[in-house]
Short mmCIF file of C-alpha atoms (C1' of nucleotides) in Angstrom, two decimals:
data_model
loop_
_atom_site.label_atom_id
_atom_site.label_comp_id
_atom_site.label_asym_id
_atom_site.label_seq_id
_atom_site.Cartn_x
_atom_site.Cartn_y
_atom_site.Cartn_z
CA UNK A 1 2.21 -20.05 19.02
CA UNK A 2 -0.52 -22.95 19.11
CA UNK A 3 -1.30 -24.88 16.30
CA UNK A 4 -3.53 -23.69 13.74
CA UNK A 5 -6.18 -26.29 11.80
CA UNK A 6 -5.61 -26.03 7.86
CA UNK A 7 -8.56 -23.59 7.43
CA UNK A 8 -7.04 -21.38 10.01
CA UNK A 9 -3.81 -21.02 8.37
CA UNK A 10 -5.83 -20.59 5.13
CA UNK A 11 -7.37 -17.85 6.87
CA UNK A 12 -4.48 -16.20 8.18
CA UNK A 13 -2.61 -16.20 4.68
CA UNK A 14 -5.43 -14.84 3.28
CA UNK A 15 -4.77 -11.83 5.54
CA UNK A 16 -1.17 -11.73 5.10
CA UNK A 17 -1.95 -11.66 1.42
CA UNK A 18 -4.92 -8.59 1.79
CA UNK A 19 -1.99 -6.67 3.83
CA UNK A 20 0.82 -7.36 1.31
CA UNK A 21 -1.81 -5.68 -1.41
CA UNK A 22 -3.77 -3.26 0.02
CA UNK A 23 -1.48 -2.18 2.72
CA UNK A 24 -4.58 -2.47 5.72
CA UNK A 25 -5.96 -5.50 7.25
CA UNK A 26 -8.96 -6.92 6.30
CA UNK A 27 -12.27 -6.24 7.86
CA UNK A 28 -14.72 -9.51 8.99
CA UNK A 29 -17.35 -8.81 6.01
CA UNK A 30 -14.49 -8.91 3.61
CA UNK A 31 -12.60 -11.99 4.99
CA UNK A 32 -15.73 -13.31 4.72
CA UNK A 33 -16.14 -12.82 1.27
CA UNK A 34 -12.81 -14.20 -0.02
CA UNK A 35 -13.47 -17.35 1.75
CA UNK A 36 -17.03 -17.71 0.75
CA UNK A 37 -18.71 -17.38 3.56
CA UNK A 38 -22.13 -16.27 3.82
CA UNK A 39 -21.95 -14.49 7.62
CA UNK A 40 -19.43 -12.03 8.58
CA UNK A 41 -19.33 -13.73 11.94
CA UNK A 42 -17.14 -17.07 10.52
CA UNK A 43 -14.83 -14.60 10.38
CA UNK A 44 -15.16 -12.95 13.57
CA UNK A 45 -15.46 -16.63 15.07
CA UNK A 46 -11.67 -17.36 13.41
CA UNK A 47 -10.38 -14.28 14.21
CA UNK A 48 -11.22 -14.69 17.91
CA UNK A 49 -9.37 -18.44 17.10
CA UNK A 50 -6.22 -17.08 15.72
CA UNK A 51 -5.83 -14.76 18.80
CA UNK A 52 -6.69 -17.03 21.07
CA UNK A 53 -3.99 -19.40 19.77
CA UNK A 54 -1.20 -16.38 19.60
CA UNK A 55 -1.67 -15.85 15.77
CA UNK A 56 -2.65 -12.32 15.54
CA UNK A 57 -4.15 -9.59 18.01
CA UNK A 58 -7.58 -7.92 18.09
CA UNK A 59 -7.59 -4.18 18.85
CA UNK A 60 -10.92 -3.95 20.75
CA UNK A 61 -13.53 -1.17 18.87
CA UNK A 62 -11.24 -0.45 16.10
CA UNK A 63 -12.18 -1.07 12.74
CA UNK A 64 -9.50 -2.92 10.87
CA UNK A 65 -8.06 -3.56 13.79
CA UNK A 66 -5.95 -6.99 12.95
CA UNK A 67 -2.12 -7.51 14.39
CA UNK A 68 -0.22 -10.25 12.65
CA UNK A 69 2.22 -11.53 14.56
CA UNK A 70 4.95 -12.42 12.87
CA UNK A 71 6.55 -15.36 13.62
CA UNK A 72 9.88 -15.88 13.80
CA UNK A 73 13.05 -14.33 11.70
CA UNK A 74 12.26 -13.31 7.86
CA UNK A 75 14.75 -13.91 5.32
CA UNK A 76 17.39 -16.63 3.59
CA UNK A 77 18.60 -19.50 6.64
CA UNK A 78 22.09 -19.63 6.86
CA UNK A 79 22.73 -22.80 7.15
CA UNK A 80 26.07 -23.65 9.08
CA UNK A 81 28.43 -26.48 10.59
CA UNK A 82 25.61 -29.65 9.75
CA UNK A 83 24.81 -31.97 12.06
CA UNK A 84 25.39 -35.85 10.12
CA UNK A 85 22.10 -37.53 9.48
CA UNK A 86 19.54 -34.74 9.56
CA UNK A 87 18.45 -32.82 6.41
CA UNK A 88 20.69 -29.91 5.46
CA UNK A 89 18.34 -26.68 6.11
CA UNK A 90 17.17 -28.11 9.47
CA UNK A 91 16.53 -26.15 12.45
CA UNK A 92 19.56 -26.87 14.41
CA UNK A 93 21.94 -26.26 11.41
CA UNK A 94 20.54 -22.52 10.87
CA UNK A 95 23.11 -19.96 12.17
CA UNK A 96 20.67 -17.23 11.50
CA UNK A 97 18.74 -15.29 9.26
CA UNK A 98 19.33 -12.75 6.53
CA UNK A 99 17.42 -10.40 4.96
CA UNK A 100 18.45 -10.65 1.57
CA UNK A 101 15.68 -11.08 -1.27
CA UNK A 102 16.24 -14.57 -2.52
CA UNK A 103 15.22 -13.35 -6.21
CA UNK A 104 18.52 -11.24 -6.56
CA UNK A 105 20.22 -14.59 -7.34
CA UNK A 106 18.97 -16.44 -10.41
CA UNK A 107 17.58 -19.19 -9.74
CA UNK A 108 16.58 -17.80 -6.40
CA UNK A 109 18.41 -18.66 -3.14
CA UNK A 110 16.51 -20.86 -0.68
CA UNK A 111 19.73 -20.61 1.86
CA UNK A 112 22.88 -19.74 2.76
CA UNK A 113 25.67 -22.31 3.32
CA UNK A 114 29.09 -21.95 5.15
CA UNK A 115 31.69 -22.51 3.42
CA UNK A 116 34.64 -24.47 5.25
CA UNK A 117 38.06 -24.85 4.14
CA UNK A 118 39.75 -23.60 0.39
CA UNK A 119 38.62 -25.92 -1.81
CA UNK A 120 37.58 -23.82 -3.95
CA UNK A 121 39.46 -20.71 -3.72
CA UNK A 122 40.30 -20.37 -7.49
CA UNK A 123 36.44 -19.94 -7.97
CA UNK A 124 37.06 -17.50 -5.93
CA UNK A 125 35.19 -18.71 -2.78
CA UNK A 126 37.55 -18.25 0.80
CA UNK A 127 37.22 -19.86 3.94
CA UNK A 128 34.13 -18.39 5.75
CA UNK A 129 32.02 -17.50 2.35
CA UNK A 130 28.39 -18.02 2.49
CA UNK A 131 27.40 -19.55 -0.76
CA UNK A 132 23.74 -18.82 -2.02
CA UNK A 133 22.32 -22.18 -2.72
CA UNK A 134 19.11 -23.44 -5.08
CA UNK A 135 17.95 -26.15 -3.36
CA UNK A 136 17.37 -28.66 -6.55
CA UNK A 137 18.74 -32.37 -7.21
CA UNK A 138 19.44 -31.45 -10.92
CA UNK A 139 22.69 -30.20 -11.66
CA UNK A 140 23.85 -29.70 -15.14
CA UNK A 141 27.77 -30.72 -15.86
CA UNK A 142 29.99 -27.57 -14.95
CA UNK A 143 28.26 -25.80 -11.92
CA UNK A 144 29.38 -25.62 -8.59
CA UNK A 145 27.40 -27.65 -6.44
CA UNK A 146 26.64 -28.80 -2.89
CA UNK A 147 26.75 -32.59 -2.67
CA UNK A 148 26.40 -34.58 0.09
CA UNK A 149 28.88 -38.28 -0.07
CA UNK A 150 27.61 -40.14 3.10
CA UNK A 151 28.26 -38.25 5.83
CA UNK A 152 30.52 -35.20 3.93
CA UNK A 153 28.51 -32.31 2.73
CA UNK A 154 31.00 -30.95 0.36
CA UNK A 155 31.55 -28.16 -2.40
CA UNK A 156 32.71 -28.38 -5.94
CA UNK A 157 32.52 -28.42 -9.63
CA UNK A 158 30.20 -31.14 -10.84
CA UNK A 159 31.26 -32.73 -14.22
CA UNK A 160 29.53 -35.88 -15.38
CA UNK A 161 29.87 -38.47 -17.84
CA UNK A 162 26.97 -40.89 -18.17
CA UNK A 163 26.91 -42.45 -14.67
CA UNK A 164 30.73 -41.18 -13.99
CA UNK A 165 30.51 -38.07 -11.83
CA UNK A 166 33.78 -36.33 -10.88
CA UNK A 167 33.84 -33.88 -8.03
CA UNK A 168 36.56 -30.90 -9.13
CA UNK A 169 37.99 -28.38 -6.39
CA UNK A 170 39.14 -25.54 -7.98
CA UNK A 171 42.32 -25.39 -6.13
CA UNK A 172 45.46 -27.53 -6.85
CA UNK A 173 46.70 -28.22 -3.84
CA UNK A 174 43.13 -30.65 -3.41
CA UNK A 175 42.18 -33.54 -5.20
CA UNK A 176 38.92 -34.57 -7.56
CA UNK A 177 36.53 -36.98 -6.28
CA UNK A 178 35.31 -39.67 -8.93
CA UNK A 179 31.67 -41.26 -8.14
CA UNK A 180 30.33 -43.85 -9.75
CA UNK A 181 26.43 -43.37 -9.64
CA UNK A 182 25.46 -47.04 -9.52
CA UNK A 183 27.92 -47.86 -6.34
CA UNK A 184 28.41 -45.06 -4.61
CA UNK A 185 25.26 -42.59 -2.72
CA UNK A 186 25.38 -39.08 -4.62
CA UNK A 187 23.24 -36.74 -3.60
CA UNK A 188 23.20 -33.36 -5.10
CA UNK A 189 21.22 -30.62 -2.07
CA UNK A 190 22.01 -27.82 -4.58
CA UNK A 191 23.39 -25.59 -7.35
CA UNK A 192 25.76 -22.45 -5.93
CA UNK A 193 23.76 -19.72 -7.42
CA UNK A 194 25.93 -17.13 -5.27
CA UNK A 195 28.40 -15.53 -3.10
CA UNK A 196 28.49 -13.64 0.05
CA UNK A 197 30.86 -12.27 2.18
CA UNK A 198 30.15 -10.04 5.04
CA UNK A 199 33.33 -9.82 7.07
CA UNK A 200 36.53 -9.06 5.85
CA UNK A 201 37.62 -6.55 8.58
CA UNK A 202 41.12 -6.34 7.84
CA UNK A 203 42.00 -10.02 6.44
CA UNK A 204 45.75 -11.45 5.35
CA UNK A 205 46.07 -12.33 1.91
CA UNK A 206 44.83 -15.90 0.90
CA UNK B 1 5.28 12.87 -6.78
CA UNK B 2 4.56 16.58 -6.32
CA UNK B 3 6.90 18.77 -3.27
CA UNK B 4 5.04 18.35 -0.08
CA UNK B 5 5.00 21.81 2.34
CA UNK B 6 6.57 21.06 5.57
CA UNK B 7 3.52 20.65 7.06
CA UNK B 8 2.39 17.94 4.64
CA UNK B 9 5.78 15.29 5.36
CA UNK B 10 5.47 15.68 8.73
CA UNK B 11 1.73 14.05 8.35
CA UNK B 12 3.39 11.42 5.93
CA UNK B 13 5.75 10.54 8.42
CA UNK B 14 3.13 10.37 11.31
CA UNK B 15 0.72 7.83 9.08
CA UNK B 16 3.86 5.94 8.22
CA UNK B 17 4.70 5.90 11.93
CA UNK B 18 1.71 4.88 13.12
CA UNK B 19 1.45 1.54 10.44
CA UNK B 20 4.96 0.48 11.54
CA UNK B 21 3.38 0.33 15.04
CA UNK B 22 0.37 -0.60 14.77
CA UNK B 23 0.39 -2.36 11.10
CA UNK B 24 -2.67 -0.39 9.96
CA UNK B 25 -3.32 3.51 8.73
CA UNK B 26 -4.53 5.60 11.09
CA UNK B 27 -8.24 7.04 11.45
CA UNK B 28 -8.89 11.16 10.81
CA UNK B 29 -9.66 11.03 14.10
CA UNK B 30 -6.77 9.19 15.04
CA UNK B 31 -4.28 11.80 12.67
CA UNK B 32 -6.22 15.05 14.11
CA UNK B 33 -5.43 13.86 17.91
CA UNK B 34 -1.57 12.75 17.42
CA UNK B 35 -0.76 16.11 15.67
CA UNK B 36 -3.27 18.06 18.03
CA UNK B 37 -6.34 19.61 15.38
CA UNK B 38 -9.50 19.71 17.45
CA UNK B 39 -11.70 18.97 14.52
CA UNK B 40 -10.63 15.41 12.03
CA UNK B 41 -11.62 17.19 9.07
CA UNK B 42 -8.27 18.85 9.37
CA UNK B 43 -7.16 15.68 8.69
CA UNK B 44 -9.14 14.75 5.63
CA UNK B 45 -7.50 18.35 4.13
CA UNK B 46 -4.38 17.07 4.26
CA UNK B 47 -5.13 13.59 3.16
CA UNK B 48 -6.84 15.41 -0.22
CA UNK B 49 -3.80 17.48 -0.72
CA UNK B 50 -1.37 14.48 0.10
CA UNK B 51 -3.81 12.15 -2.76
CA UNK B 52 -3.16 15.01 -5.27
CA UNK B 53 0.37 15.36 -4.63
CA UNK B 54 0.51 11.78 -5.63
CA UNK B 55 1.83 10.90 -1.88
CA UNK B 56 -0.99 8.88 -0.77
CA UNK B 57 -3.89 7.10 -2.34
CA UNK B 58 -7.48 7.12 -0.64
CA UNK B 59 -9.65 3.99 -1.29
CA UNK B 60 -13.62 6.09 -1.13
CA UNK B 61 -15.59 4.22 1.91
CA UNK B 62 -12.90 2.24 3.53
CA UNK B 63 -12.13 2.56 6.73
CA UNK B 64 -9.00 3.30 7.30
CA UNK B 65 -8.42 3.41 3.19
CA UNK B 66 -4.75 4.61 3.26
CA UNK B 67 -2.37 3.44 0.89
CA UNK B 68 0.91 5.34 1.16
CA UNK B 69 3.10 5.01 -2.05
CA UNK B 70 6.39 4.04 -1.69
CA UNK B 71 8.58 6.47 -3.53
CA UNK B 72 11.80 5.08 -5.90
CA UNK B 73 13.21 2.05 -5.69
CA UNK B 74 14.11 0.73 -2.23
CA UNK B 75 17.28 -1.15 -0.78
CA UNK B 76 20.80 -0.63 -1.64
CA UNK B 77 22.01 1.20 -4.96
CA UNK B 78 24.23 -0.58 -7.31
CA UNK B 79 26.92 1.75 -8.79
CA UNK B 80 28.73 0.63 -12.25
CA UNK B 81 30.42 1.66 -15.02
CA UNK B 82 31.57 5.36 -13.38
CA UNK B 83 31.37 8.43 -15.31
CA UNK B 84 33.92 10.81 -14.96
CA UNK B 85 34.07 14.20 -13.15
CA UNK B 86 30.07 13.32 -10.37
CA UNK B 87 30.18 11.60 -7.64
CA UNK B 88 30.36 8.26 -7.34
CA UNK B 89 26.69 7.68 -5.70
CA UNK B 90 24.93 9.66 -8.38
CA UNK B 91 21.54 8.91 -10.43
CA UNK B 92 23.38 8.72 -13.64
CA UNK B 93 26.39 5.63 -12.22
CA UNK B 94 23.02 3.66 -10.46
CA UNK B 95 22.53 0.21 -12.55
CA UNK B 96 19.81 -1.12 -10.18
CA UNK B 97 18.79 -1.44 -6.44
CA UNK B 98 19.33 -4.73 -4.51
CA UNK B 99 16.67 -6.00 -1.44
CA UNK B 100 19.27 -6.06 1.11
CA UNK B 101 19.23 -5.39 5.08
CA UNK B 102 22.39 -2.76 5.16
CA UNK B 103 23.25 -3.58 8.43
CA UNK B 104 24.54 -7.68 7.38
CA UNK B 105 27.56 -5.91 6.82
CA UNK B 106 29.65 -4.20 9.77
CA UNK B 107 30.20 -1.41 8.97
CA UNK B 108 26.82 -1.13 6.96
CA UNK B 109 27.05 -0.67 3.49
CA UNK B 110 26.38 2.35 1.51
CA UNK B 111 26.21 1.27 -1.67
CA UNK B 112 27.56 -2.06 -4.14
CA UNK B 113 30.25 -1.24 -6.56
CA UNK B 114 30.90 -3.44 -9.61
CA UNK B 115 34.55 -4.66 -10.01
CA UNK B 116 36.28 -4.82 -13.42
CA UNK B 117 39.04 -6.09 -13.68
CA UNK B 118 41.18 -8.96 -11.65
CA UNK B 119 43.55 -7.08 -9.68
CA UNK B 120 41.99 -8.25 -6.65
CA UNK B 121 41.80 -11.83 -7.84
CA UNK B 122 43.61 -13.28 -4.67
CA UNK B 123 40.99 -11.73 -2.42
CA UNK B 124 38.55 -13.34 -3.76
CA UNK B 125 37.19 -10.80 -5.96
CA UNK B 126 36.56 -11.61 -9.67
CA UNK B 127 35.50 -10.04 -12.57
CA UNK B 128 31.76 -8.64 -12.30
CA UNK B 129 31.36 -8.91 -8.90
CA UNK B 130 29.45 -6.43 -6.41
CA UNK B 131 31.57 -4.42 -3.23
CA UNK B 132 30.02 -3.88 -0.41
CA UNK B 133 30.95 -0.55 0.11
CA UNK B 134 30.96 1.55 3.30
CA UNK B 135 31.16 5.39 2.55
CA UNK B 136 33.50 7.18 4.60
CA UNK B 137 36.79 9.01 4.15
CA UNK B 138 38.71 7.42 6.77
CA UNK B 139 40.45 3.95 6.12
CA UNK B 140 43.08 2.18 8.38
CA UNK B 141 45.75 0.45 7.07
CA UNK B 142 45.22 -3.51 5.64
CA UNK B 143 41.56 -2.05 4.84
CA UNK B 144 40.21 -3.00 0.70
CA UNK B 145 39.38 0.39 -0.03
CA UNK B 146 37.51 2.34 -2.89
CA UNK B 147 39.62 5.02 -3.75
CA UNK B 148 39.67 8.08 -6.61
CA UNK B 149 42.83 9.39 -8.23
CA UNK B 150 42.10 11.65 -10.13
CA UNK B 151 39.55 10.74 -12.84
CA UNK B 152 39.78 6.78 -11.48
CA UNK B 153 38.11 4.76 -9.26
CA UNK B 154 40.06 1.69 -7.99
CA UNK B 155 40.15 -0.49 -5.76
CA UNK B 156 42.99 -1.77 -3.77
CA UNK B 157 44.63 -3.13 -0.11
CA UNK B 158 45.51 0.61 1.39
CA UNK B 159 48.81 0.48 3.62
CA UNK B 160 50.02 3.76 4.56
CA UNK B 161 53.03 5.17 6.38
CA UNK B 162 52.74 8.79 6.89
CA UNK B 163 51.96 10.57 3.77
CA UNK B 164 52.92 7.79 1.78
CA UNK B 165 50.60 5.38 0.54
CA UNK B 166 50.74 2.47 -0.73
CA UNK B 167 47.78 0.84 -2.80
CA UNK B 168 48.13 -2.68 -3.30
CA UNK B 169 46.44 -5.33 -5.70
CA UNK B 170 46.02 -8.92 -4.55
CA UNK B 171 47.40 -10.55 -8.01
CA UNK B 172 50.95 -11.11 -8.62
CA UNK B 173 50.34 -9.53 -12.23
CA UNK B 174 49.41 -6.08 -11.21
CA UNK B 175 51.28 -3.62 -9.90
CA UNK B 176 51.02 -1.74 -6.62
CA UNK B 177 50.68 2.12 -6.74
CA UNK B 178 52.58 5.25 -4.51
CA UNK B 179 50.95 8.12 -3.90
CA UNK B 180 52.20 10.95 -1.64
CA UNK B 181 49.46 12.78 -0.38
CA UNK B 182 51.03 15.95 -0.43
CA UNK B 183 51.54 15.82 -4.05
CA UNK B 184 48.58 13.65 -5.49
CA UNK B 185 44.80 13.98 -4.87
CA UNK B 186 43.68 10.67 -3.10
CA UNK B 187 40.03 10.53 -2.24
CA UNK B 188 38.77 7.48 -0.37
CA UNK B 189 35.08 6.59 -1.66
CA UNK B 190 35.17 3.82 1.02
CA UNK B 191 36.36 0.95 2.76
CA UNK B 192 35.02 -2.31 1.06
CA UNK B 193 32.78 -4.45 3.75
CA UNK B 194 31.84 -7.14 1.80
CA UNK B 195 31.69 -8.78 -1.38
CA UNK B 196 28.47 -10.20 -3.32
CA UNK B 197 28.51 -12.44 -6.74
CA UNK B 198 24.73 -13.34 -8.32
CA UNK B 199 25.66 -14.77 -11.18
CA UNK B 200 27.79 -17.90 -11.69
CA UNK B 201 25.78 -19.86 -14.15
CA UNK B 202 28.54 -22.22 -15.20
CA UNK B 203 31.61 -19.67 -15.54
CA UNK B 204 35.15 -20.95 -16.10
CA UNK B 205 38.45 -21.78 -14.03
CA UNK B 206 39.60 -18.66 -12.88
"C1'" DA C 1 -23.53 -39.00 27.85
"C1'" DA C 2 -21.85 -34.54 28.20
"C1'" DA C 3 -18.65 -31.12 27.21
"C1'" DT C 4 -15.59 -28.77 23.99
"C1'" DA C 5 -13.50 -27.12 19.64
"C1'" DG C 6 -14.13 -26.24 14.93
"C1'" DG C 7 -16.78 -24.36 11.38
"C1'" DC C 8 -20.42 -22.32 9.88
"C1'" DT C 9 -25.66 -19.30 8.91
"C1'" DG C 10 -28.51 -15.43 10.11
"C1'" DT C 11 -29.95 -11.17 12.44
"C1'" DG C 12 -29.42 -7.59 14.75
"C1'" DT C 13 -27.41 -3.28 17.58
"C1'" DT C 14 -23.99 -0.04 18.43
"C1'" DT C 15 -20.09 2.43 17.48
"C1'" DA C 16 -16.22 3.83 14.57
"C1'" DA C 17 -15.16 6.26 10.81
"C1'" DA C 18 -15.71 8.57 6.22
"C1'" DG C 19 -16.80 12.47 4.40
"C1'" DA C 20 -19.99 16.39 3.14
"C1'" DC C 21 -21.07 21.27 4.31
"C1'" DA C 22 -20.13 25.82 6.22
"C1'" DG C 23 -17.08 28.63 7.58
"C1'" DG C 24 -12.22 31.56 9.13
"C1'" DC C 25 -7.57 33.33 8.35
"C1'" DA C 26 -2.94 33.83 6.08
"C1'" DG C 27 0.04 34.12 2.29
"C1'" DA C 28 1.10 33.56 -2.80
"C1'" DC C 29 -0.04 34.63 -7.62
"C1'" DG C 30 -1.72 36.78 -11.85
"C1'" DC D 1 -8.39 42.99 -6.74
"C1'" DG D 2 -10.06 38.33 -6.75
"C1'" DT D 3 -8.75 33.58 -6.55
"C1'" DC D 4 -6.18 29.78 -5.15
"C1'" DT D 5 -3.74 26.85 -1.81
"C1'" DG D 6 -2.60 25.79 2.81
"C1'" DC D 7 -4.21 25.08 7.26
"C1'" DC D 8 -7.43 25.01 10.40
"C1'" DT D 9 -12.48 24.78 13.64
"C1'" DG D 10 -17.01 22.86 14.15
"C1'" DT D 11 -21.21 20.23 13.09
"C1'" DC D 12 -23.89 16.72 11.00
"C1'" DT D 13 -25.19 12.64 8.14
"C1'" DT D 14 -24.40 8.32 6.41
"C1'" DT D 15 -22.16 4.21 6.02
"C1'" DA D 16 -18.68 0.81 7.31
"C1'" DA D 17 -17.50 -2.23 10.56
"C1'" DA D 18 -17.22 -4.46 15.16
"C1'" DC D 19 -19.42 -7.49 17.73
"C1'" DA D 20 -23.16 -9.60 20.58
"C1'" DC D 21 -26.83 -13.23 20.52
"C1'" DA D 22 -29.05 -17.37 18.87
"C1'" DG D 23 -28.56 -21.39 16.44
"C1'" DC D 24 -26.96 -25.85 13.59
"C1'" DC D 25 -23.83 -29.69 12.43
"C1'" DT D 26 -19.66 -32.56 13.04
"C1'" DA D 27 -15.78 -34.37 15.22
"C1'" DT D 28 -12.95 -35.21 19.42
"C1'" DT D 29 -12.15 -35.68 23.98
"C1'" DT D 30 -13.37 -36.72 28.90
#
DNA sequence: AAATAGGCTGTGTTTAAAGACAGGCAGACG
DNA sequence: CGTCTGCCTGTCTTTAAACACAGCCTATTT
């Protein structure tokens, strides 16, 4: 799909939004009164825009007759194996897509994360989980968390003292992680709001 | 809603049809020539008796004004605290529905089940959280299944060797159960498919 | 300097669509 | 028995809506 200009994908949301309430697209008289225009034929001229540019698609003579095209895969990213250096819920780190309404966790989920090694297996997270993660650089002392420590994207309990931050596993056979804020780069991606597992076929015991 | 005649679902499910394909209601017009009336106001009967049945709701001088009403609560039913003697999938045992795409899950899942207890600690499943459950009678062996004996449900590793069965727990402080079939009732609910926490504010060590 | 895209106003004309009116016929209900 | 609902045909009027045509102004781009 071509770029749209701002008022175009102002325009187009405003349709999404008439379909999500109404349950019918929009005609051009009332686009053109949510947007404030005086003519019914800005709209026409944007809708003509938006098709020409792949957005949506005009059904010749019939009234109402607006496709949205929706683009790309709905849903919560899962967000997998990450790639050192680029942001964590970039494109080439998203496995896929799940339809799973983010407000089922509290706070919501903004993705899914991979979980990679036992770490944390007394929480009761295996090899293979997908955490649901709230993207947020606040983390209060006792949540799980997904921190990333230069390179590592890692997964534990988050306890902190003043500037003293200790990393737990909740497993024994691992070790904590101690951080001192003022030397060492913290930076928090997330709180684990949530657990998922999809597959477990026939597994072993842990 | 009000019981639809035969005749009166089958024009739901055409209108419903025709906005998953097109993304907009259909015309009169467009109803009377799909289901083959030769005059539209055919049509407009049946959208009157659908709007009084509560089915439907017409907006007066839209085009196109159909807004069908969803019925109950969609997505995937979350069964808890079982009463004894119904099934297990019944009005009464349904806590609340979750948004979320079935099919993430192989096999797709029927319904959530909320665990009490911790004999399947070791699997990764804690207190409070939600199975993915798969309904069917048939379970192979090394399969978490949901099973009934008598007035319980439980839910344990199923090995089996003939007509002996063995249900096992995945925590060293539990105890595994024997059932013969030929002697005790042993209903499989399900086989488990996947497992789903929401809430883990800032819970405790395990 | 000319062409093109974006973003509008304003005025029509034509067609798509809602919906009213007048029936017909069958079966269910009091 | 009459009356109601369900399920249709057929016609006609009115309005909702698409959409063509003619412009205006401002940026970009060629």
């Amino acid at each position: 799909m071509e770029k749209l200009t701002s008022r175009q994908a102002q325009i187009l949301k405003m349709i999404r939004r008439f379909m999500d309430s109404k349950g019918f697209p929009p005609t051009r008289a009332e686009i053109a009164g949510k947007l404030g225009f005086r003519s019914p034929n800005a709209a026409e001229d944007h809708l003509r825009a938006l098709e020409r540019k792949g957005a949506i698609r005009l059904l010749p003579g019939a009234s109402r007759g607006i496709q949205v095209l929706t683009e790309g895969p709905a849903g919560i990213p899962v967000v997998s194996r990450v790639a050192a250096g680029v942001p964590l819920v970039a494109e080439e780190n998203i496995e896929s897509h799940y339809a799973i309404d983010p407000d089922i966790f509290d706070p919501a989920a903004d993705f899914f994360l991979r979980v990679r090694g036992l770490s944390m297996r007394d929480a009761g997270i295996q090899n293979g989980d997908l955490l649901a993660v709230h993207a947020t650089p606040e983390a209060a002392s006792g949540q799980i968390v997904v921190a990333r420590l230069g390179e590592e994207i890692t997964v534990k309990r988050f306890r902190r003292r003043g500037n003293q931050v200790r990393l737990l596993p909740e497993n024994p056979e691992f070790t904590p992680v101690e951080v001192d804020m003022r030397e060492n780069s913290l930076v928090i991606e997330g709180i684990v709001v949530g657990v998922l597992r999809t597959h477990l076929g026939s597994m072993g015991r842990a």
